[in-house]
Amino acid sequence: MPQISRVVAVVVAFNRRELLMEALTALSTQSRALDAIVVVDNASDDGSGDAVRANFPDIDLVTLDRNTGGAGGFAAGMAHALKVHDPTWLWLMDDDTIPTASAAAELLSAVEAQPGVSIAGSRVIWTDGRDHPMNTPREKPFVSQAERAAAVQAGTLAVRSSSFVSMFVSASAVRQAGLPVADYFIWNDDFEFSTRVLRDSLGIFVPASVVVHKTKLLGSTDLDPGERFFFEVRNKVWLMRYSRGLKAWEKAMYGASSIRRWIRTIRRSQQRPVLWSGLRRGLSEGSRTRPKSNESYFADLTVVADAVAQVEAARDRA
């Protein structure tokens, strides 16, 4: 059968050279061959970029002059892939995500079986085979009976959001909804992006597509975050104030859930003063500022600035 859909993987890398090599080996040996692989090197200083050039010369390597975080890395990589590779589907993942051999094929089969799906996520396990609590899917709140039935019939689950650990997203949906907000840097960037894409379209979890998330520890996002807690708080405030992804009742629901999680995280923390500081700074900055536009954020990175501007301009016209 001819491969009609073009599937392009986008991997964001930062100082995890050995894991990146493992991830790229897994991507290069998928049972459904990928049409291109884009690696965004977020100014790594461990030789990640050199390793890609030496071991995977056919991979499209985009090297950034500064670390733009996961949010910026995915925004840059997606924009570049849309401009250069003409994808039908973008497969987004971190450099510590190791896909099993059939992961791409299962995602593609699932989205082609359910018309209208814009995002599909993989089942994420840890190194010992247990489901990773950091990436546990939840059924879409108040999902309609028809949507639930269609998902069940296809062996999937209807969801409202998805994770950049392994996210399959329609290129046409990205052109319409826009890129992730790069200024988030880390945390909540995938939630904001996926809920924005899925506000008026369908998202699914595909348990037959399996990837291994090789984090150092097995734990959820409640695991003691340290200084990074600032980004969780600031970005969630930004999301509630400015994102078009959530409807008013959803913001109330997810906002209440976030507050409960913040309290639980601080209570369990071994470094409470750090988290209290992050909470105060996050609330203050989230309330006083708004995220930069992607065009402004990438203005100094000429390697991707034009591609980002093109995607965002197309979104504005949509």
XYZ file of C-alpha atoms in Angstrom:
318
model
C 0.000 0.000 0.000
C 1.377 3.472 -0.776
C 2.186 5.652 2.223
C -0.121 8.612 1.714
C 0.444 10.307 5.074
C 3.815 11.910 5.703
C 4.953 11.394 9.300
C 7.750 13.619 10.604
C 9.201 13.164 14.088
C 10.370 16.189 16.081
C 12.737 15.471 18.980
C 13.867 18.183 21.389
C 17.306 17.521 22.871
C 19.253 19.069 25.721
C 22.342 17.482 27.297
C 21.191 13.843 27.186
C 23.442 12.575 24.399
C 23.266 8.851 25.154
C 19.494 8.833 25.531
C 19.185 10.898 22.358
C 21.218 8.302 20.432
C 18.951 5.549 21.777
C 15.832 7.509 20.845
C 17.066 8.188 17.312
C 17.988 4.535 16.816
C 14.444 3.575 17.811
C 12.956 6.193 15.491
C 15.133 5.067 12.597
C 13.917 1.469 12.901
C 10.169 1.996 13.167
C 8.034 -0.666 11.475
C 6.355 2.201 9.627
C 9.281 4.191 8.311
C 9.210 7.882 9.125
C 9.398 10.397 6.297
C 11.816 12.641 8.203
C 13.258 13.166 11.670
C 13.979 16.654 12.981
C 16.186 17.065 16.045
C 16.256 20.425 17.807
C 19.476 20.788 19.795
C 18.692 23.292 22.522
C 22.279 24.597 22.850
C 23.540 21.369 24.425
C 27.129 21.414 25.670
C 27.594 17.626 25.939
C 28.273 16.955 22.263
C 24.701 15.961 21.398
C 24.763 17.839 18.096
C 28.102 16.343 17.043
C 26.814 12.865 17.913
C 23.762 13.350 15.699
C 25.920 14.514 12.781
C 28.320 11.591 13.205
C 25.818 8.774 13.748
C 22.697 9.968 11.918
C 23.839 12.146 9.004
C 20.445 11.933 7.267
C 18.579 13.415 10.220
C 17.634 17.085 9.968
C 19.497 18.768 12.839
C 18.429 22.255 13.937
C 20.931 23.837 16.319
C 19.759 26.724 18.500
C 22.175 29.234 20.008
C 20.391 29.288 23.350
C 18.318 26.901 25.411
C 14.667 27.663 24.656
C 13.302 24.952 26.940
C 10.917 22.237 25.883
C 8.284 24.766 24.830
C 10.643 26.706 22.589
C 12.271 23.576 21.248
C 8.990 22.091 20.110
C 7.757 25.384 18.667
C 10.983 25.763 16.687
C 11.063 22.137 15.559
C 7.431 22.076 14.496
C 7.786 25.301 12.527
C 10.911 23.999 10.793
C 9.254 20.660 9.980
C 6.182 22.376 8.541
C 8.339 24.606 6.347
C 10.837 22.001 5.103
C 9.200 18.553 5.209
C 5.503 19.070 4.368
C 4.190 16.633 7.019
C 0.687 15.275 7.400
C 1.428 14.322 11.012
C 4.054 15.565 13.439
C 5.265 13.108 16.077
C 6.602 15.077 19.037
C 8.804 13.646 21.768
C 11.498 14.423 24.319
C 15.020 13.046 24.007
C 14.398 10.588 26.855
C 11.447 8.997 25.031
C 12.279 5.618 23.486
C 9.495 4.419 21.152
C 8.877 0.722 20.636
C 9.136 -0.512 17.048
C 5.421 -0.285 16.238
C 4.683 2.969 18.103
C 4.349 5.143 14.983
C 2.373 2.540 13.039
C -0.149 2.182 15.863
C -0.629 5.937 16.153
C -1.129 6.329 12.419
C -3.549 3.399 12.272
C -5.595 4.863 15.123
C -5.911 8.368 13.674
C -6.771 7.039 10.224
C -9.499 4.864 11.747
C -11.183 7.834 13.464
C -11.858 10.798 11.166
C -11.619 14.155 12.884
C -8.836 13.240 15.306
C -6.198 15.985 15.611
C -4.029 14.583 18.412
C -3.134 11.070 19.523
C -0.926 10.115 22.452
C 0.994 6.928 23.196
C 0.928 4.725 26.262
C 3.970 5.766 28.304
C 5.764 3.217 30.462
C 8.861 3.374 32.639
C 11.961 1.221 32.248
C 10.437 -1.620 34.304
C 7.277 -1.793 32.201
C 4.945 -0.046 34.632
C 2.749 2.784 33.370
C 4.527 6.077 34.011
C 2.452 8.189 36.458
C 3.848 11.378 34.914
C 2.005 10.598 31.681
C -1.188 8.843 32.761
C -4.107 9.659 30.420
C -7.496 10.764 31.717
C -10.733 10.466 29.820
C -12.120 13.705 28.453
C -14.457 15.317 31.040
C -18.135 15.049 30.114
C -17.286 13.159 26.929
C -20.318 12.470 24.743
C -21.606 8.924 24.424
C -20.955 8.963 20.679
C -17.338 10.084 21.090
C -16.697 7.546 23.839
C -18.234 4.743 21.799
C -16.175 5.599 18.714
C -13.006 5.636 20.785
C -13.790 2.338 22.491
C -14.582 0.673 19.183
C -11.159 1.727 17.889
C -9.395 0.558 21.062
C -8.623 4.102 22.178
C -9.720 6.603 24.823
C -11.135 10.085 24.222
C -8.915 12.703 25.919
C -8.860 16.482 26.349
C -5.074 16.936 26.477
C -1.861 15.128 25.621
C 1.848 15.098 26.483
C 4.964 15.995 24.495
C 6.498 12.741 25.709
C 4.827 11.227 22.627
C 2.225 13.351 20.851
C 0.965 12.743 17.307
C -0.562 15.961 15.987
C -2.106 16.866 12.664
C -0.036 19.380 10.713
C -3.189 21.093 9.481
C -4.342 21.532 13.086
C -1.019 23.166 13.982
C -1.321 25.566 11.064
C -4.789 26.514 12.273
C -4.186 26.654 16.042
C -0.580 27.835 16.066
C 2.564 26.609 17.791
C 3.234 25.965 21.479
C 3.886 29.155 23.460
C 7.685 29.249 23.565
C 7.892 31.659 26.506
C 6.449 28.961 28.809
C 9.961 27.415 28.593
C 8.972 24.286 30.555
C 5.840 22.977 32.228
C 2.240 23.231 31.033
C 3.367 23.982 27.466
C 1.996 20.681 26.142
C -1.211 21.032 28.166
C -1.839 24.538 26.840
C -1.005 23.564 23.255
C -3.013 20.343 23.177
C -6.110 21.832 24.811
C -5.974 24.688 22.301
C -5.827 22.251 19.383
C -8.522 20.032 20.906
C -10.963 22.781 21.838
C -12.884 22.076 18.621
C -11.507 18.706 17.534
C -10.922 15.180 18.836
C -8.037 13.759 20.831
C -7.332 10.137 21.663
C -5.024 7.981 23.777
C -3.715 4.944 21.881
C -2.642 2.180 24.304
C -1.328 -0.003 21.457
C 1.363 2.625 20.761
C 3.960 2.218 23.504
C 6.975 4.380 24.375
C 9.408 4.166 27.280
C 9.987 7.392 29.222
C 13.465 6.994 30.695
C 13.236 9.434 33.571
C 15.693 8.965 36.433
C 12.876 8.211 38.864
C 9.375 6.789 38.569
C 7.046 9.524 39.758
C 4.323 11.961 38.812
C 4.529 15.715 38.371
C 3.907 15.949 42.134
C 7.473 14.739 42.655
C 9.504 17.459 44.411
C 10.148 19.975 41.566
C 12.503 22.407 43.313
C 13.183 25.666 41.476
C 11.106 24.519 38.488
C 7.921 24.933 40.539
C 8.021 28.604 39.520
C 7.283 27.623 35.894
C 4.383 25.401 36.925
C 2.731 28.271 38.789
C 3.515 31.129 36.405
C 2.542 29.162 33.317
C -0.696 27.920 34.833
C -1.644 31.524 35.657
C -0.745 32.551 32.108
C -2.796 29.667 30.753
C -5.872 30.635 32.768
C -5.562 34.294 31.772
C -4.606 34.147 28.113
C -4.966 30.707 26.531
C -7.839 30.005 24.152
C -7.589 26.296 24.925
C -9.993 26.015 27.845
C -13.567 27.142 28.135
C -14.637 29.072 31.240
C -16.004 26.040 33.084
C -12.856 24.088 32.231
C -10.654 26.839 33.621
C -12.607 26.684 36.876
C -12.251 22.895 37.036
C -8.579 22.707 36.113
C -7.738 25.768 38.198
C -9.195 24.187 41.330
C -7.344 20.966 40.576
C -4.072 22.886 40.182
C -4.449 24.615 43.536
C -5.052 21.263 45.257
C -1.973 19.817 43.542
C 0.196 22.807 44.533
C -0.811 22.391 48.171
C -0.103 18.652 48.052
C 3.263 19.203 46.353
C 4.388 21.771 48.939
C 3.258 19.593 51.843
C 5.250 16.618 50.553
C 8.333 18.620 49.614
C 11.686 18.303 51.340
C 12.485 21.880 50.292
C 9.374 23.819 51.205
C 11.027 27.263 51.318
C 12.090 26.829 47.681
C 8.553 25.890 46.647
C 6.939 28.700 48.640
C 9.304 31.122 46.901
C 8.431 29.625 43.531
C 4.725 29.919 44.313
C 5.012 33.592 45.253
C 7.166 34.478 42.254
C 5.009 32.457 39.885
C 1.777 34.072 41.052
C 3.354 37.529 40.876
C 4.860 37.167 37.405
C 1.867 35.312 36.022
C -0.422 38.109 37.227
C 1.773 41.031 36.115
C 3.006 39.812 32.742
C 1.917 37.863 29.710
C 3.984 35.499 27.525
C 5.935 37.009 24.655
C 4.724 36.298 21.160
C 6.602 33.488 19.440
C 7.807 35.923 16.790
C 9.421 38.056 19.487
C 10.775 35.062 21.402
C 12.628 33.706 18.357
C 13.636 37.031 16.788
C 17.340 36.474 17.577
C 17.374 32.861 16.339
C 17.573 33.339 12.591
C 17.748 29.603 11.893
C 14.050 29.244 12.818
C 12.678 32.797 13.068
C 11.217 32.873 9.542
C 9.606 29.446 9.883
C 8.005 30.403 13.201
C 6.722 33.681 11.768
C 5.168 31.865 8.800
C 3.223 29.438 10.993
C 1.986 32.151 13.326
C 0.961 34.378 10.415
C -1.027 31.502 8.903
C -2.742 30.967 12.247
C -3.698 34.619 12.452
C -5.297 34.384 8.995
C -7.204 31.211 9.859
